[in-house]
Amino acid sequence: MSNTLFAPPGTDWQRLSPRYLTMKLLLIPIGWTVAFVPPAVAAFLFVEPRWVGWTVVAVWAVFLTWRLVRAPFAFRRWGYAERDTDVYLTSGLFQRRLVCVPYGRMQLVELESGPLERAFGLATVEMITASTQGGIKIPGLRYEDAAALRERLIARGETQQAGI
Amino acid sequence: MTGPDDLPPPPYPAPVDATEPVPPAPVPPVVERPSPLTGVAHGGIALGAAVLVVVQQLGSGEVDDLTTQGIVAGVISLGVVLVAGLYGLFAWRTTSFVVADEEFRVERNFISRSSSKVDYTKVQAVEIAQPFVARLLGLAKVHIDVGGAGGLDLAFLANSRAEELREHLLARAARAKAVGQFPPPAVPPSAPAGENLPDALPGEDRPYAPPDFAPPAETPEELVHAMPPATLLIGALVSSPALVFSLAALPALVFSLIFGASVPVIGVLLAFGGWAWANIGSNWGFRMTRRGDTLRVTRGFASTTAQGLRPERIQGIAVHQDLLQRLTGHYRVTVTVLGFAESANAESSSANAVILPYGTWGDVLKVLGVVWPGLDLNTIQPVPQPARARWLTPMAFSQHTWGVGPDVVVAHHGLLEHTLTIVPHRRMQSLEVEQGPLQRWLGLATVAIHTTDGPVSLRLYHLDQETARGVFVDQLDRGRRAREDAA
């Protein structure tokens, strides 16, 4: 791709664990089905013309297909790169972003792993700066990788701490 | 305004071990209570609020049976006042604070027992507020901002004592920051806990700081800017809220003229009067002074506010101009300051962030010159957006410019209301470049410079994507160099 705007900074992007994609592909149908069951049931039971209910089902099918098709592409957009003084992070399929967080700005590095993520052996690393504008999370890392990444980030953050 | 002094002062707690080498002579901690009038002040404030509610009820015409409802309102108000007064009384009896050489501590033993300790290095700003009733009684409330962990409120102190406490805290904070760390604590003499204190505590009216730590004494306080009342009145009159009020008043006026009903006009006038009173009252007599490297902002008519501000805590500045203020040439300057985001409530924190309510461009430069002396906006070449960005910002295109100076990034935007945002490289937290589908189609991208949370946020909209990548990479370098220089 000729677009260098989101090119990696010298090194290649580190990618997320493929298990994250698997988890997403499982969660998307469950989530959208749960969201659509109550309106669909209500439409079939209480609304007279049948086509209203079928419309809800059709919308559900279109949304679901769209999300499932989109998921692998969005997954491939995720990437991060550790450098000497900062971390690069890129994500987003349509609304693309590239964030850079200097180690010295990290006030906290958090490791989260909910029940679902644990079942897939995954974890999320969140870098917290004095600003809340960043929203700098790396999801879908293998748990061991995430723990190691967090240790590295904290260690570098301590040596390069720049105050606020 | 101090407590009854008839008790003989008890001896100080355990003297320092003389054999231990202690570089600065340790100061015995000052243990003190809030003013005994605290209860009266709380009751008075509640009374004021109750009267206001009753007046509003009367004004809104919801009261038909005046006697009964008057009695009910009176009883309820009295109850509220009593509860508030008793609360104040208990708060006074159960609160004590300890001003020691290396720490500041507030002990509360009211419903739950608590001891809050403030590390001097964490003090971001100290603010003195005087609600109207407290002002009548010569009392003041001290609010200590400590960055992320919220703040500490101390109500109420005698006015002069509150001032001394603020000077002490700011001086200590400045020293703590200068030294980086405190000298080894010189055997902190354990201060008595709050419960068994006599009315008069040791050290009342003793200065908080020993002479060698009182730098403000020899550096005189110099006036940076005092806002003349005319500027305040004109500025408020041409500000956007005033414009909104007048636009709202027009249909109300037409309605009143056609139907002969005066209620809508009176309603709008009352609302406008309330806003004008609050805005003008809170900014009345705005003054910024400088003593050493601490700025001080005082303002207020009925209740005065004074806040200490350290320029190195300022993370970003926004210069804002409302639509009609473009005709009169007035500007407002707001800042993002570490610690203010967590102030008691949103309204006061946004008010606190204003370091110039209304002023001319000359006033703005004067204030900027004090906050960041090295800054010269004229040397920063403004860069316009590429022409194809007109597709995304057809109206405001000509107003969108950005520029990078040796120490700061600036951006200007706004169609009707102009905003100039300034963030030093040194204060950048993280950096982001983003591109939506339309921007990708046009080959544009937006760069966002993240600072700590506050009223200032800096984004460079719709740069050419090659330029954006260049700005991104260069800005990271500039940020790193600025951090290394400061370290």
XYZ file of C-alpha atoms in Angstrom:
651
model
C 0.000 0.000 0.000
C 1.375 3.350 -0.992
C -0.073 5.037 2.057
C 2.787 5.626 4.467
C 0.654 7.426 7.038
C 0.170 4.326 9.137
C 3.437 2.619 8.271
C 5.307 0.960 11.119
C 8.155 2.989 12.639
C 11.183 1.180 11.214
C 10.295 -2.190 12.680
C 7.416 -4.470 11.709
C 4.131 -4.371 13.572
C 3.626 -6.900 16.301
C 0.227 -8.475 15.690
C -2.431 -9.760 18.053
C -2.969 -13.417 18.841
C -5.133 -15.234 16.226
C -7.156 -16.557 19.137
C -8.481 -13.028 19.566
C -10.046 -13.274 16.101
C -11.543 -16.656 17.001
C -13.002 -15.154 20.151
C -14.441 -12.219 18.202
C -15.988 -14.529 15.569
C -17.677 -16.475 18.359
C -18.790 -13.447 20.333
C -20.210 -11.431 17.441
C -23.067 -13.895 16.607
C -23.858 -14.366 20.301
C -23.913 -10.650 21.022
C -25.991 -9.656 18.002
C -28.423 -12.534 18.511
C -28.962 -11.584 22.140
C -29.514 -7.991 21.095
C -32.018 -8.923 18.379
C -34.069 -11.642 20.108
C -36.286 -9.347 22.222
C -37.328 -7.014 19.339
C -37.842 -9.983 16.992
C -39.997 -11.862 19.520
C -41.950 -8.712 20.280
C -42.480 -8.030 16.577
C -43.770 -11.563 15.856
C -46.054 -11.642 18.895
C -47.537 -8.193 19.000
C -47.251 -6.576 15.557
C -49.958 -7.614 13.115
C -48.306 -7.664 9.673
C -45.839 -10.554 9.586
C -43.323 -8.703 7.462
C -42.363 -6.439 10.379
C -40.969 -9.418 12.243
C -39.174 -10.708 9.134
C -37.681 -7.263 8.615
C -36.147 -7.423 12.069
C -34.703 -10.830 11.239
C -33.353 -9.534 7.944
C -31.690 -6.571 9.654
C -30.166 -8.999 12.134
C -28.807 -11.190 9.328
C -27.327 -8.223 7.462
C -25.698 -6.774 10.589
C -24.315 -10.134 11.583
C -22.875 -10.884 8.153
C -21.384 -7.418 7.975
C -19.699 -7.721 11.380
C -18.398 -11.223 10.627
C -16.966 -10.164 7.278
C -15.454 -7.048 8.792
C -13.885 -8.751 11.816
C -10.846 -10.355 10.109
C -9.996 -7.123 8.292
C -10.312 -5.057 11.455
C -8.242 -7.666 13.290
C -5.443 -7.354 10.761
C -5.339 -3.579 11.260
C -4.238 -3.954 14.876
C -0.534 -3.650 15.485
C 1.939 -2.342 18.002
C 5.665 -1.695 18.052
C 7.970 -1.146 20.997
C 10.757 1.308 20.386
C 13.551 2.729 22.534
C 11.537 5.554 24.013
C 7.923 4.919 23.071
C 5.261 2.472 21.945
C 3.415 2.791 18.639
C -0.070 1.410 18.316
C -2.307 1.320 15.260
C -5.869 0.139 14.765
C -9.129 0.821 12.944
C -10.474 -0.320 9.621
C -12.394 2.752 8.473
C -11.500 5.259 11.164
C -7.800 4.533 11.362
C -5.525 5.707 14.102
C -1.907 5.636 15.045
C -0.974 6.481 18.635
C 2.406 6.922 20.183
C 2.923 6.804 23.939
C 6.354 7.689 25.344
C 7.418 5.333 28.150
C 8.073 8.359 30.331
C 4.413 9.367 30.162
C 2.975 6.098 31.431
C 1.583 6.572 34.902
C 0.223 3.048 35.093
C 0.239 -0.051 32.954
C -2.697 -2.338 33.580
C -3.220 -5.918 32.608
C -6.829 -7.041 32.342
C -8.225 -10.436 31.563
C -11.934 -11.037 31.968
C -13.503 -14.500 32.231
C -13.965 -14.780 28.465
C -10.469 -13.595 27.678
C -9.103 -16.016 30.277
C -10.936 -18.876 28.613
C -9.047 -18.044 25.423
C -5.774 -17.393 27.281
C -5.851 -13.730 26.278
C -5.294 -10.449 28.061
C -5.525 -6.689 27.408
C -2.734 -4.262 28.223
C -3.789 -0.699 28.919
C -1.354 2.182 29.150
C -2.621 4.991 31.344
C -1.150 8.461 30.981
C -2.159 11.660 32.737
C -4.538 12.214 29.825
C -7.715 10.247 29.209
C -7.833 11.274 25.563
C -5.581 8.478 24.399
C -7.576 5.398 25.335
C -4.526 3.300 24.682
C -5.377 -0.400 24.946
C -3.848 -3.389 23.241
C -6.417 -6.200 23.349
C -6.074 -9.828 22.358
C -2.514 -10.582 23.416
C -1.560 -14.053 24.628
C -1.614 -13.869 28.404
C 2.117 -14.586 28.778
C 2.988 -12.053 26.091
C 0.777 -9.449 27.731
C 2.362 -10.019 31.139
C 5.844 -9.776 29.650
C 4.890 -6.638 27.710
C 3.551 -5.035 30.844
C 6.749 -5.796 32.746
C 8.823 -4.283 29.943
C 6.623 -1.192 29.779
C 6.780 -0.650 33.528
C 10.534 -1.175 33.646
C 11.142 1.306 30.827
C 8.608 3.702 32.292
C 10.525 3.770 35.554
C 13.868 4.553 33.970
C 12.442 7.209 31.657
C 9.876 8.763 33.968
C 9.381 12.381 33.002
C 6.857 13.589 35.542
C 3.820 15.434 34.335
C -11.310 35.057 65.244
C -9.266 32.537 67.206
C -10.460 30.258 69.962
C -10.542 31.166 73.623
C -6.978 31.568 74.713
C -7.474 31.406 78.454
C -5.962 27.961 78.870
C -2.211 27.910 79.392
C -0.535 26.447 76.346
C 0.475 22.858 77.073
C 4.097 21.953 76.561
C 5.201 20.768 73.151
C 5.472 17.100 72.477
C 8.737 15.248 72.902
C 11.687 17.488 72.067
C 14.067 16.379 69.368
C 16.900 14.107 70.337
C 19.847 16.467 70.570
C 22.447 13.825 69.728
C 21.082 13.329 66.277
C 22.521 15.659 63.648
C 19.627 17.504 62.189
C 20.524 19.969 59.417
C 17.484 22.251 59.502
C 16.176 22.785 62.986
C 12.889 20.875 63.088
C 9.790 22.890 63.624
C 7.357 21.538 66.140
C 4.164 20.835 64.273
C 1.377 23.325 64.624
C -1.838 21.642 65.666
C -4.919 23.647 65.084
C -8.690 23.527 64.843
C -10.955 25.291 62.398
C -12.495 28.484 63.673
C -15.113 28.107 66.432
C -17.450 30.139 64.243
C -17.627 27.241 61.780
C -21.019 26.217 63.100
C -22.373 29.726 62.697
C -21.020 29.899 59.162
C -22.564 26.581 58.132
C -25.870 27.615 59.654
C -25.707 30.991 57.952
C -24.997 29.465 54.554
C -27.931 27.086 54.995
C -30.116 30.028 56.007
C -29.091 31.892 52.875
C -29.935 28.886 50.715
C -33.293 28.438 52.466
C -34.190 32.094 51.948
C -33.257 31.793 48.282
C -35.504 28.747 47.827
C -38.410 30.484 49.551
C -37.961 33.599 47.416
C -37.851 31.487 44.270
C -41.034 29.674 45.305
C -42.762 32.989 45.933
C -41.435 34.361 42.674
C -42.667 31.422 40.631
C -46.177 32.001 41.933
C -46.597 28.449 43.202
C -47.599 29.640 46.628
C -51.307 30.357 46.882
C -51.906 29.966 50.585
C -49.198 32.197 51.936
C -49.665 31.670 55.688
C -49.677 27.862 55.842
C -46.959 27.402 53.293
C -44.977 30.207 54.875
C -45.084 28.441 58.221
C -44.113 25.113 56.647
C -41.277 26.742 54.755
C -40.152 28.525 57.894
C -40.104 25.308 59.955
C -38.234 23.406 57.253
C -35.720 26.233 56.850
C -35.204 26.395 60.585
C -34.618 22.632 60.692
C -32.121 22.833 57.844
C -30.310 25.721 59.510
C -30.184 23.863 62.827
C -28.851 20.692 61.234
C -26.241 22.632 59.264
C -25.251 24.590 62.358
C -24.940 21.435 64.442
C -22.953 19.796 61.672
C -20.620 22.775 61.650
C -20.318 22.618 65.417
C -19.442 18.932 65.346
C -17.106 19.418 62.421
C -15.311 22.093 64.411
C -15.071 19.963 67.566
C -13.890 16.855 65.767
C -11.554 18.288 63.132
C -7.997 19.213 63.716
C -5.141 19.736 61.358
C -1.467 19.326 61.842
C 1.004 21.498 60.020
C 4.360 19.853 60.403
C 7.678 20.358 58.714
C 7.287 17.511 56.263
C 3.592 16.872 56.110
C 0.188 18.396 56.360
C -2.478 16.253 57.956
C -6.172 16.634 58.646
C -7.688 14.455 61.355
C -11.413 13.952 61.448
C -13.158 12.050 64.165
C -16.755 12.752 63.287
C -18.881 9.824 62.102
C -16.020 7.871 60.683
C -12.525 8.551 61.758
C -10.139 9.633 59.091
C -6.695 11.024 58.744
C -5.761 12.575 55.441
C -2.178 13.303 54.781
C -0.994 15.677 52.112
C 2.453 15.233 50.688
C 3.820 18.717 49.974
C 5.259 17.506 46.682
C 1.749 16.650 45.514
C 0.217 20.058 46.190
C -0.864 21.500 42.849
C -2.815 24.529 43.918
C -4.276 26.024 47.050
C -7.471 27.926 46.829
C -9.297 30.100 49.313
C -13.019 30.519 48.929
C -15.209 32.870 50.888
C -18.921 32.252 50.664
C -20.833 35.396 51.461
C -21.778 34.454 55.035
C -18.249 33.312 55.784
C -17.004 36.621 54.482
C -19.239 38.482 56.917
C -17.771 36.435 59.735
C -14.213 36.907 58.467
C -13.840 33.218 57.696
C -12.547 31.345 54.664
C -12.456 27.841 53.295
C -9.208 26.323 52.090
C -9.188 23.816 49.247
C -5.994 21.937 48.552
C -5.624 20.397 45.097
C -3.462 17.319 44.993
C -3.552 16.130 41.419
C -5.259 12.866 40.718
C -6.259 11.878 44.230
C -8.958 14.552 44.636
C -8.576 17.361 47.071
C -8.868 18.325 50.676
C -11.272 20.883 52.063
C -10.751 22.718 55.290
C -13.688 24.801 56.497
C -13.633 27.326 58.060
C -10.529 29.204 59.105
C -10.088 32.780 60.125
C -9.326 34.756 57.009
C -5.783 35.736 57.857
C -5.020 32.232 59.068
C -6.273 30.767 55.815
C -3.995 33.132 53.895
C -1.033 32.120 56.031
C -1.832 28.476 55.560
C -1.963 28.915 51.807
C 1.307 30.810 51.731
C 2.865 28.092 53.830
C 1.560 25.263 51.666
C 2.611 26.944 48.439
C 6.042 27.823 49.792
C 6.490 24.291 51.021
C 5.293 22.841 47.738
C 7.706 25.073 45.816
C 10.552 24.053 48.105
C 9.654 20.385 47.891
C 9.663 20.634 44.146
C 12.952 22.552 44.079
C 14.712 20.079 46.323
C 13.044 17.171 44.633
C 12.913 15.372 47.899
C 12.710 16.426 51.455
C 15.710 16.282 53.693
C 15.446 13.247 55.940
C 12.514 13.831 58.249
C 13.897 15.304 61.427
C 12.254 13.018 63.970
C 8.655 14.047 63.484
C 7.358 14.830 66.944
C 4.129 12.918 67.060
C 1.306 15.346 67.299
C -1.620 14.514 69.515
C -4.576 13.018 67.734
C -7.723 15.004 67.387
C -9.876 13.666 70.198
C -8.590 15.035 73.516
C -7.618 18.459 72.436
C -8.330 21.471 74.558
C -10.045 24.411 72.967
C -6.875 26.321 72.466
C -4.283 24.195 70.801
C -0.570 24.706 71.023
C 0.646 26.851 68.253
C -2.411 28.843 67.403
C -1.263 32.102 65.911
C 2.243 30.799 65.585
C 3.589 31.210 62.048
C 3.472 27.975 60.091
C 6.819 28.306 58.466
C 10.123 29.096 60.140
C 11.763 32.259 58.804
C 14.286 30.507 56.568
C 11.509 28.845 54.619
C 9.494 31.950 54.043
C 10.656 33.131 50.625
C 7.499 35.162 49.895
C 8.420 37.634 52.645
C 11.219 39.373 50.737
C 9.891 39.000 47.196
C 7.219 41.667 46.846
C 3.921 40.861 45.244
C 3.708 42.543 41.865
C 0.557 43.218 39.932
C 0.358 41.466 36.563
C -3.081 42.456 35.492
C -6.161 44.003 37.047
C -9.328 43.891 35.003
C -11.140 47.234 35.002
C -14.897 46.985 35.706
C -15.686 48.526 32.314
C -13.925 45.668 30.540
C -15.823 43.172 32.631
C -19.189 44.772 31.883
C -18.570 45.178 28.159
C -17.000 41.731 27.861
C -19.895 40.053 29.631
C -22.413 42.016 27.575
C -20.962 40.871 24.265
C -20.222 37.285 25.332
C -22.052 34.368 23.789
C -24.387 33.624 26.727
C -25.584 37.230 26.580
C -26.175 36.860 22.845
C -28.148 33.664 23.423
C -30.249 35.435 26.021
C -31.032 38.313 23.705
C -31.961 35.904 20.907
C -34.254 34.083 23.330
C -35.711 37.399 24.471
C -36.786 38.429 20.949
C -39.596 35.892 20.450
C -40.622 36.415 24.064
C -40.811 40.158 23.426
C -42.856 39.701 20.247
C -45.153 37.278 22.060
C -45.633 39.785 24.897
C -46.377 42.664 22.533
C -48.950 40.666 20.575
C -50.728 39.051 23.488
C -50.069 41.679 26.107
C -48.602 39.124 28.504
C -45.494 40.236 30.335
C -44.563 36.883 31.910
C -42.188 35.575 29.181
C -40.224 38.813 29.047
C -39.916 38.914 32.806
C -38.787 35.279 32.803
C -36.068 35.928 30.242
C -34.996 39.083 32.059
C -34.784 37.196 35.359
C -32.732 34.422 33.782
C -30.427 36.967 32.166
C -30.146 38.893 35.414
C -29.227 35.687 37.262
C -26.575 34.787 34.723
C -25.173 38.329 34.612
C -25.070 38.524 38.390
C -23.252 35.193 38.658
C -20.816 35.969 35.847
C -20.069 39.575 36.781
C -20.168 38.849 40.504
C -17.702 36.009 40.304
C -15.280 37.898 38.050
C -15.573 41.282 39.743
C -12.252 42.893 40.617
C -10.251 40.222 38.800
C -6.562 40.580 39.635
C -3.548 38.527 38.812
C -0.445 39.074 40.885
C 2.935 37.421 40.956
C 5.143 36.682 43.898
C 8.301 34.791 43.138
C 7.227 32.141 40.683
C 3.719 31.718 42.039
C 0.822 33.480 40.393
C -2.186 34.478 42.359
C -5.639 35.131 40.999
C -8.279 36.883 43.079
C -11.802 37.662 41.994
C -15.349 37.955 43.233
C -17.801 40.508 44.487
C -20.082 38.882 47.080
C -17.749 35.961 47.670
C -14.103 36.326 46.812
C -11.928 33.544 45.524
C -8.164 33.540 45.639
C -6.117 30.815 44.072
C -2.440 30.181 43.879
C -1.191 28.940 40.562
C 2.214 27.663 39.578
C 2.948 28.248 35.898
C 4.819 24.967 35.549
C 1.592 23.178 36.353
C -0.168 24.679 33.361
C -0.510 22.070 30.639
C -2.156 24.073 27.913
C -3.757 27.428 27.163
C -6.767 28.333 25.057
C -7.521 31.897 23.972
C -11.169 32.144 23.074
C -13.181 34.869 21.402
C -16.972 34.855 21.301
C -18.830 36.016 18.209
C -19.637 39.555 19.336
C -16.347 39.880 21.168
C -14.738 39.948 17.733
C -16.285 43.397 17.327
C -15.045 44.696 20.653
C -11.726 42.858 20.558
C -12.126 40.938 23.783
C -10.668 37.549 24.589
C -10.934 34.958 27.329
C -7.976 32.856 28.434
C -8.496 29.403 29.950
C -5.883 26.932 31.069
C -5.629 23.239 31.729
C -3.964 22.916 35.102
C -2.928 19.730 36.744
C -5.264 19.070 39.651
C -8.085 21.412 38.677
C -9.943 18.716 36.774
C -10.688 17.031 40.081
C -11.921 20.158 41.788
C -15.012 19.890 43.957
C -17.515 20.330 41.148
C -17.486 20.814 37.431
C -18.724 24.383 37.540
C -16.073 25.618 39.904
C -13.322 23.755 38.092
C -14.241 25.343 34.785
C -14.427 28.751 36.464
C -11.069 28.161 38.104
C -9.501 27.431 34.760
C -10.113 30.986 33.554
C -7.011 33.118 34.044
C -8.387 36.108 32.147
C -12.181 36.460 31.976
C -12.244 39.354 29.497
C -9.362 41.305 28.120
C -7.851 42.911 25.042
C -5.184 41.186 22.982
C -2.608 43.243 24.879
C -3.932 41.847 28.165
C -3.776 38.341 26.723
C -0.129 38.792 25.758
C 0.611 40.228 29.201
C -0.868 37.163 30.904
C 0.809 34.752 28.477
C 4.111 36.523 29.064
C 3.857 35.830 32.771
C 2.794 32.224 32.387
C 5.289 31.266 29.697
C 7.867 34.057 29.488
C 9.738 32.589 26.497
C 6.715 32.378 24.263
C 6.505 34.656 21.238
C 3.462 33.905 19.108
C 4.707 36.180 16.299
C 7.588 33.871 15.476
C 5.264 30.945 14.814
C 4.325 30.776 11.162
C 0.665 29.761 10.779
C 0.179 27.003 8.206
C -3.208 26.743 6.433
C -4.941 23.513 5.544
C -4.474 22.182 2.013
C -7.124 23.514 -0.347
C -8.933 20.171 -0.691
C -9.749 20.304 3.040
C -12.464 22.759 2.037
C -14.587 19.714 1.254
C -14.594 18.844 4.940
C -14.603 22.327 6.468
C -16.322 24.492 3.871
C -17.216 27.307 6.258
C -14.366 27.514 8.730
C -11.620 26.667 6.239
C -9.902 30.035 6.373
C -9.852 29.965 10.172
C -8.110 26.609 10.496
C -4.401 27.091 10.825
C -1.672 25.401 12.784
C 1.914 26.124 13.586
C 4.879 24.750 15.452
C 7.235 26.948 17.421
C 10.455 26.036 19.221
C 8.566 25.268 22.433
C 4.877 25.032 21.574
C 2.310 23.789 19.101
C -0.523 26.180 18.277
C -3.772 25.662 16.433
C -6.482 28.109 15.518
C -10.013 27.205 14.600
C -13.627 28.292 14.737
C -16.038 29.837 12.279
C -18.045 32.166 14.513
C -16.057 31.893 17.698
C -12.320 31.799 17.395
C -10.126 29.609 19.545
C -6.372 29.624 19.686
C -4.898 26.629 21.465
C -1.325 26.450 22.724
C 0.372 23.360 24.146
C 4.084 23.206 24.964
C 6.024 20.206 23.631
C 7.067 19.569 27.196
C 3.444 18.954 28.240
C 2.470 16.519 25.523
C 1.336 13.201 26.936
C 0.714 11.020 23.914
C 0.291 11.742 20.234
C -2.210 10.435 17.744
C -2.861 10.653 14.044
C -6.238 9.569 12.726
C -7.919 9.277 9.386
C -11.563 8.648 8.571
C -12.866 7.274 5.241
C -13.487 10.719 3.738
C -10.113 11.968 4.846
C -8.484 8.893 3.297
C -10.245 9.601 0.026
C -8.907 13.176 0.080
C -5.480 12.176 1.375
C -5.884 14.109 4.626
C -5.307 13.223 8.272
C -5.806 14.797 11.694
C -3.099 15.003 14.348
C -4.189 15.135 18.006
C -1.841 16.134 20.795
C -3.029 14.662 24.092
C -2.619 16.684 27.265
C -4.002 16.183 30.748
C -7.754 16.579 30.997
C -9.083 20.091 31.077
C -10.662 22.779 28.937
C -7.796 22.794 26.437
C -7.562 20.178 23.716
C -5.344 20.502 20.698
C -6.046 18.938 17.301
C -4.575 19.820 13.942
C -7.401 19.074 11.538
C -7.093 17.853 7.953
C -3.407 18.055 7.243
C -2.046 16.545 4.067
C -1.329 12.948 5.033
C 2.373 13.154 4.164
C 2.628 16.328 6.226
C 0.671 14.678 9.033
C 3.108 11.779 9.220
C 5.979 14.263 9.216
C 4.397 16.356 11.974
C 3.732 13.175 13.950
C 7.320 11.946 13.796
C 8.869 15.385 14.345
C 6.525 16.165 17.209
C 7.552 12.962 18.980
C 11.170 14.082 18.661
C 10.373 17.556 19.942
C 8.428 16.120 22.866
C 11.281 13.815 23.785
C 13.886 16.544 23.592
C 11.722 18.858 25.685
C 11.315 16.173 28.357
C 15.029 15.436 28.386
C 15.888 19.132 28.647
C 13.549 19.509 31.575
C 14.855 16.426 33.354
